[in-house]
Coordinates of C-alpha atoms in Angstrom, one line a residue:
M52 CA 59.7 -68.0 -156.9
T53 CA 57.9 -64.6 -157.0
A54 CA 54.4 -64.0 -155.9
P55 CA 51.8 -63.3 -158.7
H56 CA 51.2 -59.6 -159.3
S57 CA 47.9 -59.6 -157.6
Q58 CA 49.5 -60.8 -154.3
R59 CA 52.3 -58.1 -154.2
R60 CA 51.8 -55.1 -151.9
F61 CA 53.3 -51.7 -152.7
G62 CA 53.4 -48.3 -151.0
W63 CA 51.4 -47.5 -147.9
R64 CA 49.4 -50.7 -148.2
M65 CA 52.5 -52.7 -147.8
V66 CA 53.6 -50.7 -144.8
A67 CA 50.2 -50.6 -143.2
G68 CA 49.7 -54.3 -143.8
T69 CA 52.8 -55.3 -141.8
L70 CA 52.1 -53.0 -138.7
E71 CA 49.7 -53.6 -135.9
G72 CA 46.5 -51.7 -136.1
G73 CA 46.8 -48.0 -134.9
T74 CA 50.6 -47.9 -135.2
L75 CA 50.6 -45.7 -138.2
P76 CA 48.3 -43.0 -136.8
R77 CA 50.3 -43.0 -133.5
A78 CA 53.6 -42.6 -135.5
L79 CA 52.1 -39.7 -137.5
L80 CA 50.9 -38.0 -134.3
M81 CA 54.3 -38.4 -132.7
A82 CA 56.0 -36.9 -135.8
A83 CA 53.6 -33.9 -135.7
L84 CA 54.3 -33.4 -132.0
I85 CA 58.1 -33.5 -132.6
F86 CA 57.7 -31.1 -135.5
G87 CA 55.5 -28.8 -133.3
A88 CA 58.1 -28.8 -130.5
G89 CA 60.8 -27.9 -133.0
V90 CA 58.8 -25.0 -134.3
V91 CA 58.1 -23.7 -130.7
F92 CA 61.8 -24.1 -129.8
A93 CA 62.9 -22.3 -132.9
A94 CA 60.5 -19.4 -132.2
F95 CA 61.8 -18.9 -128.7
W96 CA 65.4 -19.5 -129.6
A97 CA 65.4 -16.8 -132.3
G98 CA 63.4 -14.6 -130.0
G99 CA 63.9 -11.5 -132.0
A100 CA 65.3 -9.8 -128.9
P101 CA 68.6 -8.0 -129.1
R102 CA 71.6 -9.9 -127.9
H103 CA 73.2 -6.8 -126.5
P104 CA 71.3 -3.9 -125.0
M105 CA 73.0 -1.4 -127.4
D106 CA 71.6 -3.4 -130.4
A107 CA 68.2 -1.7 -130.0
Y108 CA 69.9 1.7 -130.5
L109 CA 72.1 0.5 -133.3
R110 CA 69.2 -0.7 -135.4
M111 CA 67.9 2.9 -135.5
G112 CA 71.1 4.0 -137.2
R113 CA 74.0 5.9 -135.7
N114 CA 72.4 9.4 -135.6
A115 CA 68.9 8.3 -134.6
G116 CA 70.4 5.8 -132.1
A117 CA 72.6 8.4 -130.5
E118 CA 69.6 10.7 -130.2
A119 CA 67.4 8.0 -128.7
L120 CA 70.1 7.1 -126.1
R121 CA 70.5 10.8 -125.2
R122 CA 66.7 11.1 -124.8
D123 CA 66.6 8.0 -122.6
L124 CA 69.5 9.3 -120.5
S125 CA 67.9 12.7 -120.2
A126 CA 64.7 11.1 -118.9
L127 CA 66.7 9.3 -116.2
S128 CA 68.7 12.4 -115.2
P129 CA 67.1 15.6 -116.3
A130 CA 68.9 18.9 -116.2
G131 CA 69.4 20.0 -112.6
Q132 CA 69.1 16.5 -111.2
D133 CA 71.7 13.9 -110.1
A134 CA 73.7 12.3 -112.9
G135 CA 73.8 8.9 -111.1
P136 CA 70.9 7.2 -112.8
A137 CA 72.2 8.1 -116.3
V138 CA 75.7 6.9 -115.4
Q139 CA 74.3 3.7 -114.0
R140 CA 72.4 3.1 -117.3
L141 CA 75.5 3.7 -119.4
I142 CA 77.4 1.2 -117.3
A143 CA 74.6 -1.3 -117.6
L144 CA 74.9 -0.9 -121.4
G145 CA 78.6 -1.7 -121.3
F146 CA 80.1 1.7 -121.2
T147 CA 83.2 2.4 -119.1
C148 CA 82.8 5.8 -117.3
Q149 CA 85.4 8.1 -115.8
A150 CA 84.1 10.5 -113.1
P151 CA 85.0 14.2 -113.0
G152 CA 87.7 15.3 -110.7
G153 CA 85.4 17.3 -108.4
T154 CA 81.9 18.5 -108.2
E155 CA 82.2 20.2 -111.6
G156 CA 83.3 18.7 -114.8
A157 CA 82.2 15.9 -117.0
W158 CA 81.5 12.2 -116.8
R159 CA 83.2 10.7 -119.8
C160 CA 81.8 7.3 -120.9
H161 CA 83.1 5.2 -123.8
L162 CA 81.9 1.9 -125.4
R163 CA 83.8 0.0 -128.0
R164 CA 82.3 -3.2 -129.3
P165 CA 82.7 -5.3 -132.4
L166 CA 80.0 -5.5 -135.0
E167 CA 79.7 -7.9 -137.9
S168 CA 82.0 -7.7 -141.0
R169 CA 85.1 -6.6 -139.0
R170 CA 83.5 -3.3 -138.0
M171 CA 83.7 -1.6 -134.6
L172 CA 81.2 0.6 -132.8
D173 CA 82.7 3.5 -130.9
S174 CA 80.2 5.4 -128.7
D175 CA 80.9 8.2 -126.4
A176 CA 78.7 9.9 -123.8
V177 CA 79.7 13.1 -122.1
L178 CA 77.6 14.2 -119.1
T179 CA 78.5 17.6 -117.8
V180 CA 77.8 18.4 -114.2
A181 CA 78.1 21.4 -111.9
E182 CA 77.9 20.8 -108.2
G183 CA 76.9 17.2 -108.8
R184 CA 73.8 18.2 -111.0
M185 CA 73.4 17.6 -114.7
T186 CA 74.0 20.7 -116.9
G187 CA 74.4 19.1 -120.3
M188 CA 74.8 15.9 -122.3
A189 CA 76.2 14.7 -125.6
V190 CA 76.1 11.2 -127.2
T191 CA 77.9 10.2 -130.3
M192 CA 78.2 6.9 -132.2
R193 CA 80.7 6.1 -134.9
E194 CA 81.4 2.9 -136.9
G195 CA 84.9 2.0 -138.0
R196 CA 86.7 -0.9 -139.7
L197 CA 89.3 -3.1 -138.1
P198 CA 92.6 -3.0 -139.9

C-alpha cells in the first residue's frame, strides 16, 4: 500500500530527512575541498612552463628565436672572452658540440629534436674562436618534416 501524497518526500527534503543533522553541510564542504584541491593541482600540473628549455625560443618563431638565443649566448661569452660559458649553455639546452681542432676555428653545435605533427627542429650554432677567444657567432633554426 502506498503512502498518501502528503506523506511522500521528494528531492532534498527526502535526502535531508534520512541523514543525521549536519551530514549534508559536511558533505558539501568535503566536495568543495576536493574540487578546490583539483583546481590547485591542475594549475600546478599545467604550469605554463616550457617542457624543454628550447621551447621558450621556439615560441618566438624561428628567426626571432635564433636571434634571442644568439643574444643570450653573446651575453654569456662576449667577443674577446672565453667561449666556455656559451658552449656550456648550448650543451644544457641539448645541443651536441664539436670543439675546434686547435686554438683557432669554430665550435659547431647542433640540436635536432622532434616537434608536434611529425615536424623536426634543426638548430645550429657556430661559435668562431681565435686563440680561445670569441670572434663571432651564428645561430640558425630550421623546421622540417619527417618522411
